[in-house]
Amino acid sequence: MAMTANVMESDQQRAFEAGMDAIIAKPIVLEQMVTTLNEWIKPRQIVAAPATEEADGDFPQLAGVNRDTAMANTVANWELFCKLVRQFIEQDSANFGARYREAEQSEDSEAAIRYAHTIKGLAGNLGLESILIAASELERESRELPQRQAVISALIDTIENALAELAIEVAAKCRAEAPAPAITEPVVVESEAWQALRQRLRQQLQQSSFESSDTLESMLKQLPEGALRQQLRQVAEAVDHFDYDLALQRLK
């Protein structure tokens, strides 16, 4: 099975000739991805993408964001969307212009193209349309020879401005991340209640369940800063990227 942003008929034909059974197009549409996966794999139970209608009123509109795409790909979970967008702003696209130029000057001639492609894909998955459009154009311009540096510079400025505006909106509309709780009585990790919670999380990860995010949040709220909290943060990071296998490895 191929996951690719190259979805022209000729691209799909090459994928099938290479032995792929199906194609999942990027940016990912969660419902379509789940439907395609259910056609080709045999899960323990048929997984359906959760409906988003009930949470519709709890998902604010942000400038430059396709709300329908954002809701579909975060199962209408506003807190999850905020977490992923913060990660996109603070990590994936931080110092975007400098990182693009650094990649452009590297010995790897494809580095800048890959970076623009990565930002395009992440923005598309989160419904960040203004950034998606500019990053798509930047990727295309990066492939052109000779390169039009004035156009590339303008696109970098467009993306950086869009990121700055997005950061302001996120700061205004997303709830600030809570600090680690000041817990005077440590959690008894050997207790039946804690072990039951841990077992529930393990089962949810084995089933690639979206509910694992809520279970992790509940567990993190009970922990002070320390090694166990850091471990669960790493598990949560993998879940945020929908990498449930990695999350299971980190839980052990």
PDB file of C-alpha atoms in Angstrom:
ATOM      1  CA  MET A   1       0.000   0.000   0.000  1.00  0.00           C
ATOM      2  CA  ALA A   2       1.410   3.380  -1.021  1.00  0.00           C
ATOM      3  CA  MET A   3       1.002   6.673   0.830  1.00  0.00           C
ATOM      4  CA  THR A   4       1.953   9.515  -1.463  1.00  0.00           C
ATOM      5  CA  ALA A   5       1.216  13.078  -2.470  1.00  0.00           C
ATOM      6  CA  ASN A   6       1.748  12.083  -6.107  1.00  0.00           C
ATOM      7  CA  VAL A   7      -1.789  11.187  -7.141  1.00  0.00           C
ATOM      8  CA  MET A   8      -1.811  11.746 -10.893  1.00  0.00           C
ATOM      9  CA  GLU A   9      -2.966   8.729 -12.892  1.00  0.00           C
ATOM     10  CA  SER A  10       0.579   8.045 -14.122  1.00  0.00           C
ATOM     11  CA  ASP A  11       1.887   8.154 -10.530  1.00  0.00           C
ATOM     12  CA  GLN A  12      -0.780   5.711  -9.393  1.00  0.00           C
ATOM     13  CA  GLN A  13       0.004   3.381 -12.282  1.00  0.00           C
ATOM     14  CA  ARG A  14       3.687   3.295 -11.306  1.00  0.00           C
ATOM     15  CA  ALA A  15       2.706   2.473  -7.730  1.00  0.00           C
ATOM     16  CA  PHE A  16       0.520  -0.425  -8.853  1.00  0.00           C
ATOM     17  CA  GLU A  17       3.261  -1.689 -11.173  1.00  0.00           C
ATOM     18  CA  ALA A  18       5.636  -1.650  -8.199  1.00  0.00           C
ATOM     19  CA  GLY A  19       3.295  -4.020  -6.371  1.00  0.00           C
ATOM     20  CA  MET A  20       1.069  -1.697  -4.361  1.00  0.00           C
ATOM     21  CA  ASP A  21      -2.513  -2.829  -3.716  1.00  0.00           C
ATOM     22  CA  ALA A  22      -3.949   0.607  -3.002  1.00  0.00           C
ATOM     23  CA  ILE A  23      -2.994   4.245  -2.640  1.00  0.00           C
ATOM     24  CA  ILE A  24      -3.629   6.627   0.238  1.00  0.00           C
ATOM     25  CA  ALA A  25      -3.291  10.194  -0.968  1.00  0.00           C
ATOM     26  CA  LYS A  26      -1.659  12.969   1.001  1.00  0.00           C
ATOM     27  CA  PRO A  27      -2.686  15.241   2.586  1.00  0.00           C
ATOM     28  CA  ILE A  28      -4.382  12.483   4.538  1.00  0.00           C
ATOM     29  CA  VAL A  29      -8.148  12.462   4.960  1.00  0.00           C
ATOM     30  CA  LEU A  30      -8.643  10.281   8.015  1.00  0.00           C
ATOM     31  CA  GLU A  31     -11.995   8.803   7.002  1.00  0.00           C
ATOM     32  CA  GLN A  32     -10.699   7.841   3.550  1.00  0.00           C
ATOM     33  CA  MET A  33      -7.535   6.356   5.030  1.00  0.00           C
ATOM     34  CA  VAL A  34      -9.473   4.216   7.518  1.00  0.00           C
ATOM     35  CA  THR A  35     -11.833   3.041   4.774  1.00  0.00           C
ATOM     36  CA  THR A  36      -8.927   2.043   2.522  1.00  0.00           C
ATOM     37  CA  LEU A  37      -7.086   0.253   5.320  1.00  0.00           C
ATOM     38  CA  ASN A  38     -10.209  -1.679   6.275  1.00  0.00           C
ATOM     39  CA  GLU A  39     -10.431  -2.967   2.699  1.00  0.00           C
ATOM     40  CA  TRP A  40      -6.957  -4.509   2.777  1.00  0.00           C
ATOM     41  CA  ILE A  41      -6.163  -5.499   6.347  1.00  0.00           C
ATOM     42  CA  LYS A  42      -7.938  -7.734   8.805  1.00  0.00           C
ATOM     43  CA  PRO A  43      -8.101  -5.873  12.116  1.00  0.00           C
ATOM     44  CA  ARG A  44      -9.463  -7.424  15.280  1.00  0.00           C
ATOM     45  CA  GLN A  45     -12.499  -5.289  14.671  1.00  0.00           C
ATOM     46  CA  ILE A  46     -13.533  -2.998  11.848  1.00  0.00           C
ATOM     47  CA  VAL A  47     -12.416   0.494  12.751  1.00  0.00           C
ATOM     48  CA  ALA A  48     -14.528   3.441  11.729  1.00  0.00           C
ATOM     49  CA  ALA A  49     -13.391   7.024  11.696  1.00  0.00           C
ATOM     50  CA  PRO A  50     -15.318   8.723  14.509  1.00  0.00           C
ATOM     51  CA  ALA A  51     -18.119  11.067  13.508  1.00  0.00           C
ATOM     52  CA  THR A  52     -17.381  14.745  13.972  1.00  0.00           C
ATOM     53  CA  GLU A  53     -20.837  16.307  13.954  1.00  0.00           C
ATOM     54  CA  GLU A  54     -21.380  16.244  17.716  1.00  0.00           C
ATOM     55  CA  ALA A  55     -18.214  18.225  18.429  1.00  0.00           C
ATOM     56  CA  ASP A  56     -18.800  20.704  15.618  1.00  0.00           C
ATOM     57  CA  GLY A  57     -19.658  23.561  17.944  1.00  0.00           C
ATOM     58  CA  ASP A  58     -16.556  23.002  20.068  1.00  0.00           C
ATOM     59  CA  PHE A  59     -14.127  23.501  17.197  1.00  0.00           C
ATOM     60  CA  PRO A  60     -13.461  27.224  16.573  1.00  0.00           C
ATOM     61  CA  GLN A  61     -12.628  28.661  13.167  1.00  0.00           C
ATOM     62  CA  LEU A  62      -9.069  29.910  12.654  1.00  0.00           C
ATOM     63  CA  ALA A  63      -7.971  32.157   9.814  1.00  0.00           C
ATOM     64  CA  GLY A  64      -6.188  30.250   7.069  1.00  0.00           C
ATOM     65  CA  VAL A  65      -7.424  26.888   8.371  1.00  0.00           C
ATOM     66  CA  ASN A  66      -9.822  24.554   6.582  1.00  0.00           C
ATOM     67  CA  ARG A  67     -12.017  23.671   9.539  1.00  0.00           C
ATOM     68  CA  ASP A  68     -13.546  20.596   7.899  1.00  0.00           C
ATOM     69  CA  THR A  69     -10.128  19.085   7.170  1.00  0.00           C
ATOM     70  CA  ALA A  70      -8.828  19.945  10.626  1.00  0.00           C
ATOM     71  CA  MET A  71     -11.852  18.344  12.277  1.00  0.00           C
ATOM     72  CA  ALA A  72     -11.764  15.244  10.093  1.00  0.00           C
ATOM     73  CA  ASN A  73      -8.083  14.562  10.749  1.00  0.00           C
ATOM     74  CA  THR A  74      -8.200  15.168  14.498  1.00  0.00           C
ATOM     75  CA  VAL A  75     -11.549  13.406  15.050  1.00  0.00           C
ATOM     76  CA  ALA A  76     -12.982  16.826  15.967  1.00  0.00           C
ATOM     77  CA  ASN A  77     -10.768  16.926  19.040  1.00  0.00           C
ATOM     78  CA  TRP A  78      -9.933  20.599  19.554  1.00  0.00           C
ATOM     79  CA  GLU A  79      -7.308  19.916  22.219  1.00  0.00           C
ATOM     80  CA  LEU A  80      -5.570  17.409  19.953  1.00  0.00           C
ATOM     81  CA  PHE A  81      -5.637  19.924  17.110  1.00  0.00           C
ATOM     82  CA  CYS A  82      -4.097  22.571  19.370  1.00  0.00           C
ATOM     83  CA  LYS A  83      -1.389  20.154  20.482  1.00  0.00           C
ATOM     84  CA  LEU A  84      -0.497  19.181  16.913  1.00  0.00           C
ATOM     85  CA  VAL A  85      -0.526  22.770  15.657  1.00  0.00           C
ATOM     86  CA  ARG A  86       1.709  23.880  18.531  1.00  0.00           C
ATOM     87  CA  GLN A  87       4.111  21.090  17.635  1.00  0.00           C
ATOM     88  CA  PHE A  88       4.011  22.163  13.993  1.00  0.00           C
ATOM     89  CA  ILE A  89       4.761  25.791  14.904  1.00  0.00           C
ATOM     90  CA  GLU A  90       7.333  25.193  17.632  1.00  0.00           C
ATOM     91  CA  GLN A  91       9.173  22.208  16.158  1.00  0.00           C
ATOM     92  CA  ASP A  92       8.428  21.218  12.567  1.00  0.00           C
ATOM     93  CA  SER A  93       8.387  24.713  11.055  1.00  0.00           C
ATOM     94  CA  ALA A  94      10.361  26.691  13.653  1.00  0.00           C
ATOM     95  CA  ASN A  95      12.805  29.136  12.007  1.00  0.00           C
ATOM     96  CA  PHE A  96      11.353  28.082   8.685  1.00  0.00           C
ATOM     97  CA  GLY A  97      13.234  30.487   6.429  1.00  0.00           C
ATOM     98  CA  ALA A  98      16.628  29.807   7.983  1.00  0.00           C
ATOM     99  CA  ARG A  99      16.082  26.048   7.877  1.00  0.00           C
ATOM    100  CA  TYR A 100      15.014  26.161   4.242  1.00  0.00           C
ATOM    101  CA  ARG A 101      18.066  28.235   3.273  1.00  0.00           C
ATOM    102  CA  GLU A 102      20.333  25.922   5.253  1.00  0.00           C
ATOM    103  CA  ALA A 103      18.879  22.939   3.421  1.00  0.00           C
ATOM    104  CA  GLU A 104      19.261  24.792   0.135  1.00  0.00           C
ATOM    105  CA  GLN A 105      22.977  25.348   0.784  1.00  0.00           C
ATOM    106  CA  SER A 106      23.667  21.786   1.903  1.00  0.00           C
ATOM    107  CA  GLU A 107      25.469  19.223  -0.227  1.00  0.00           C
ATOM    108  CA  ASP A 108      22.191  17.338  -0.605  1.00  0.00           C
ATOM    109  CA  SER A 109      20.549  18.977  -3.613  1.00  0.00           C
ATOM    110  CA  GLU A 110      17.149  17.543  -2.646  1.00  0.00           C
ATOM    111  CA  ALA A 111      17.171  18.699   0.998  1.00  0.00           C
ATOM    112  CA  ALA A 112      15.291  21.962   0.443  1.00  0.00           C
ATOM    113  CA  ILE A 113      12.721  20.223  -1.749  1.00  0.00           C
ATOM    114  CA  ARG A 114      12.131  17.577   0.926  1.00  0.00           C
ATOM    115  CA  TYR A 115      11.757  20.208   3.651  1.00  0.00           C
ATOM    116  CA  ALA A 116       9.183  22.146   1.628  1.00  0.00           C
ATOM    117  CA  HIS A 117       7.419  18.856   0.885  1.00  0.00           C
ATOM    118  CA  THR A 118       7.355  17.932   4.582  1.00  0.00           C
ATOM    119  CA  ILE A 119       5.872  21.280   5.584  1.00  0.00           C
ATOM    120  CA  LYS A 120       3.327  20.969   2.780  1.00  0.00           C
ATOM    121  CA  GLY A 121       2.252  17.530   3.992  1.00  0.00           C
ATOM    122  CA  LEU A 122       1.992  18.490   7.647  1.00  0.00           C
ATOM    123  CA  ALA A 123       0.078  21.660   6.827  1.00  0.00           C
ATOM    124  CA  GLY A 124      -2.284  19.715   4.594  1.00  0.00           C
ATOM    125  CA  ASN A 125      -3.001  17.122   7.264  1.00  0.00           C
ATOM    126  CA  LEU A 126      -3.911  19.866   9.746  1.00  0.00           C
ATOM    127  CA  GLY A 127      -5.971  21.858   7.275  1.00  0.00           C
ATOM    128  CA  LEU A 128      -3.564  24.823   7.306  1.00  0.00           C
ATOM    129  CA  GLU A 129      -4.573  25.884   3.824  1.00  0.00           C
ATOM    130  CA  SER A 130      -2.644  29.132   3.453  1.00  0.00           C
ATOM    131  CA  ILE A 131       0.595  27.396   4.465  1.00  0.00           C
ATOM    132  CA  LEU A 132      -0.246  24.348   2.341  1.00  0.00           C
ATOM    133  CA  ILE A 133      -0.698  26.480  -0.777  1.00  0.00           C
ATOM    134  CA  ALA A 134       2.510  28.462  -0.255  1.00  0.00           C
ATOM    135  CA  ALA A 135       4.559  25.364   0.632  1.00  0.00           C
ATOM    136  CA  SER A 136       3.238  23.570  -2.463  1.00  0.00           C
ATOM    137  CA  GLU A 137       4.367  26.476  -4.625  1.00  0.00           C
ATOM    138  CA  LEU A 138       7.714  26.574  -2.820  1.00  0.00           C
ATOM    139  CA  GLU A 139       8.283  22.877  -3.449  1.00  0.00           C
ATOM    140  CA  ARG A 140       7.481  23.369  -7.122  1.00  0.00           C
ATOM    141  CA  GLU A 141       9.768  26.399  -7.414  1.00  0.00           C
ATOM    142  CA  SER A 142      12.545  24.501  -5.625  1.00  0.00           C
ATOM    143  CA  ARG A 143      12.512  21.919  -8.407  1.00  0.00           C
ATOM    144  CA  GLU A 144      12.768  24.489 -11.192  1.00  0.00           C
ATOM    145  CA  LEU A 145      16.101  25.154 -12.868  1.00  0.00           C
ATOM    146  CA  PRO A 146      17.261  27.823 -12.935  1.00  0.00           C
ATOM    147  CA  GLN A 147      15.600  28.754  -9.669  1.00  0.00           C
ATOM    148  CA  ARG A 148      13.757  32.053  -9.359  1.00  0.00           C
ATOM    149  CA  GLN A 149      15.186  33.262  -6.074  1.00  0.00           C
ATOM    150  CA  ALA A 150      12.904  36.291  -5.885  1.00  0.00           C
ATOM    151  CA  VAL A 151       9.864  34.014  -6.067  1.00  0.00           C
ATOM    152  CA  ILE A 152      11.337  31.614  -3.507  1.00  0.00           C
ATOM    153  CA  SER A 153      12.086  34.486  -1.110  1.00  0.00           C
ATOM    154  CA  ALA A 154       8.535  35.792  -1.466  1.00  0.00           C
ATOM    155  CA  LEU A 155       7.095  32.343  -0.735  1.00  0.00           C
ATOM    156  CA  ILE A 156       9.308  31.953   2.336  1.00  0.00           C
ATOM    157  CA  ASP A 157       8.025  35.324   3.582  1.00  0.00           C
ATOM    158  CA  THR A 158       4.440  34.226   2.923  1.00  0.00           C
ATOM    159  CA  ILE A 159       4.907  31.030   4.931  1.00  0.00           C
ATOM    160  CA  GLU A 160       6.658  32.789   7.809  1.00  0.00           C
ATOM    161  CA  ASN A 161       3.922  35.440   7.971  1.00  0.00           C
ATOM    162  CA  ALA A 162       1.233  32.751   7.937  1.00  0.00           C
ATOM    163  CA  LEU A 163       3.042  30.889  10.725  1.00  0.00           C
ATOM    164  CA  ALA A 164       3.261  34.064  12.803  1.00  0.00           C
ATOM    165  CA  GLU A 165      -0.459  34.753  12.354  1.00  0.00           C
ATOM    166  CA  LEU A 166      -1.289  31.151  13.193  1.00  0.00           C
ATOM    167  CA  ALA A 167       0.817  31.318  16.362  1.00  0.00           C
ATOM    168  CA  ILE A 168      -1.116  34.403  17.504  1.00  0.00           C
ATOM    169  CA  GLU A 169      -4.469  32.694  16.910  1.00  0.00           C
ATOM    170  CA  VAL A 170      -3.357  29.514  18.646  1.00  0.00           C
ATOM    171  CA  ALA A 171      -2.156  31.500  21.644  1.00  0.00           C
ATOM    172  CA  ALA A 172      -5.529  33.253  21.816  1.00  0.00           C
ATOM    173  CA  LYS A 173      -7.862  30.314  21.206  1.00  0.00           C
ATOM    174  CA  CYS A 174      -6.038  27.238  22.459  1.00  0.00           C
ATOM    175  CA  ARG A 175      -5.934  26.603  26.157  1.00  0.00           C
ATOM    176  CA  ALA A 176      -2.468  26.962  27.626  1.00  0.00           C
ATOM    177  CA  GLU A 177      -0.848  23.637  28.392  1.00  0.00           C
ATOM    178  CA  ALA A 178      -1.167  22.906  32.061  1.00  0.00           C
ATOM    179  CA  PRO A 179       2.047  22.577  34.064  1.00  0.00           C
ATOM    180  CA  ALA A 180       2.791  19.372  35.871  1.00  0.00           C
ATOM    181  CA  PRO A 181       0.453  19.075  38.853  1.00  0.00           C
ATOM    182  CA  ALA A 182       1.808  19.788  42.298  1.00  0.00           C
ATOM    183  CA  ILE A 183       1.076  16.395  43.800  1.00  0.00           C
ATOM    184  CA  THR A 184       1.922  15.955  47.449  1.00  0.00           C
ATOM    185  CA  GLU A 185       1.064  12.259  47.565  1.00  0.00           C
ATOM    186  CA  PRO A 186       2.862  10.237  44.884  1.00  0.00           C
ATOM    187  CA  VAL A 187       0.879   7.933  42.643  1.00  0.00           C
ATOM    188  CA  VAL A 188       1.147   4.324  43.714  1.00  0.00           C
ATOM    189  CA  VAL A 189       2.014   2.741  40.386  1.00  0.00           C
ATOM    190  CA  GLU A 190       1.614  -0.729  41.855  1.00  0.00           C
ATOM    191  CA  SER A 191      -2.009  -0.005  42.803  1.00  0.00           C
ATOM    192  CA  GLU A 192      -4.788  -1.926  41.085  1.00  0.00           C
ATOM    193  CA  ALA A 193      -6.353   1.293  39.785  1.00  0.00           C
ATOM    194  CA  TRP A 194      -3.124   2.473  38.159  1.00  0.00           C
ATOM    195  CA  GLN A 195      -2.340  -0.946  36.692  1.00  0.00           C
ATOM    196  CA  ALA A 196      -5.876  -1.144  35.283  1.00  0.00           C
ATOM    197  CA  LEU A 197      -5.383   2.252  33.648  1.00  0.00           C
ATOM    198  CA  ARG A 198      -2.051   1.138  32.206  1.00  0.00           C
ATOM    199  CA  GLN A 199      -3.588  -2.077  30.874  1.00  0.00           C
ATOM    200  CA  ARG A 200      -6.419  -0.111  29.268  1.00  0.00           C
ATOM    201  CA  LEU A 201      -3.854   2.122  27.567  1.00  0.00           C
ATOM    202  CA  ARG A 202      -1.921  -0.901  26.311  1.00  0.00           C
ATOM    203  CA  GLN A 203      -5.072  -2.425  24.817  1.00  0.00           C
ATOM    204  CA  GLN A 204      -6.024   0.861  23.175  1.00  0.00           C
ATOM    205  CA  LEU A 205      -2.566   1.172  21.625  1.00  0.00           C
ATOM    206  CA  GLN A 206      -2.725  -2.416  20.371  1.00  0.00           C
ATOM    207  CA  GLN A 207      -6.028  -1.537  18.684  1.00  0.00           C
ATOM    208  CA  SER A 208      -4.664   1.803  17.374  1.00  0.00           C
ATOM    209  CA  SER A 209      -7.528   3.472  19.198  1.00  0.00           C
ATOM    210  CA  PHE A 210      -7.957   7.242  19.253  1.00  0.00           C
ATOM    211  CA  GLU A 211      -9.128   6.877  22.863  1.00  0.00           C
ATOM    212  CA  SER A 212      -5.535   6.214  23.947  1.00  0.00           C
ATOM    213  CA  SER A 213      -4.944   9.974  23.829  1.00  0.00           C
ATOM    214  CA  ASP A 214      -7.626  10.549  26.485  1.00  0.00           C
ATOM    215  CA  THR A 215      -6.268   7.743  28.667  1.00  0.00           C
ATOM    216  CA  LEU A 216      -2.770   9.199  28.466  1.00  0.00           C
ATOM    217  CA  GLU A 217      -4.063  12.621  29.424  1.00  0.00           C
ATOM    218  CA  SER A 218      -5.787  11.123  32.458  1.00  0.00           C
ATOM    219  CA  MET A 219      -2.600   9.326  33.504  1.00  0.00           C
ATOM    220  CA  LEU A 220      -0.402  12.386  33.031  1.00  0.00           C
ATOM    221  CA  LYS A 221      -2.694  14.453  35.243  1.00  0.00           C
ATOM    222  CA  GLN A 222      -1.947  12.078  38.109  1.00  0.00           C
ATOM    223  CA  LEU A 223       1.828  12.257  37.830  1.00  0.00           C
ATOM    224  CA  PRO A 224       4.328  14.809  39.116  1.00  0.00           C
ATOM    225  CA  GLU A 225       7.453  15.572  37.115  1.00  0.00           C
ATOM    226  CA  GLY A 226       9.764  12.597  36.970  1.00  0.00           C
ATOM    227  CA  ALA A 227      10.924   9.652  34.907  1.00  0.00           C
ATOM    228  CA  LEU A 228       7.485   8.028  34.614  1.00  0.00           C
ATOM    229  CA  ARG A 229       5.833  11.259  33.483  1.00  0.00           C
ATOM    230  CA  GLN A 230       8.599  11.750  30.905  1.00  0.00           C
ATOM    231  CA  GLN A 231       8.068   8.203  29.628  1.00  0.00           C
ATOM    232  CA  LEU A 232       4.339   8.796  29.194  1.00  0.00           C
ATOM    233  CA  ARG A 233       5.029  12.079  27.420  1.00  0.00           C
ATOM    234  CA  GLN A 234       7.103  10.129  24.902  1.00  0.00           C
ATOM    235  CA  VAL A 235       4.233   7.672  24.501  1.00  0.00           C
ATOM    236  CA  ALA A 236       1.855  10.601  23.973  1.00  0.00           C
ATOM    237  CA  GLU A 237       4.177  12.100  21.365  1.00  0.00           C
ATOM    238  CA  ALA A 238       4.062   8.858  19.368  1.00  0.00           C
ATOM    239  CA  VAL A 239       0.254   8.761  19.651  1.00  0.00           C
ATOM    240  CA  ASP A 240       0.061  12.349  18.404  1.00  0.00           C
ATOM    241  CA  HIS A 241       1.848  11.123  15.267  1.00  0.00           C
ATOM    242  CA  PHE A 242      -0.505   8.102  15.059  1.00  0.00           C
ATOM    243  CA  ASP A 243       2.508   5.802  15.524  1.00  0.00           C
ATOM    244  CA  TYR A 244       0.876   3.294  17.851  1.00  0.00           C
ATOM    245  CA  ASP A 245       3.616   0.678  17.441  1.00  0.00           C
ATOM    246  CA  LEU A 246       6.220   3.153  18.663  1.00  0.00           C
ATOM    247  CA  ALA A 247       3.902   4.185  21.492  1.00  0.00           C
ATOM    248  CA  LEU A 248       3.672   0.548  22.604  1.00  0.00           C
ATOM    249  CA  GLN A 249       7.451   0.207  22.533  1.00  0.00           C
ATOM    250  CA  ARG A 250       7.827   3.318  24.672  1.00  0.00           C
ATOM    251  CA  LEU A 251       5.217   2.096  27.147  1.00  0.00           C
ATOM    252  CA  LYS A 252       7.174  -1.060  27.962  1.00  0.00           C
TER     253      LYS A 252
END
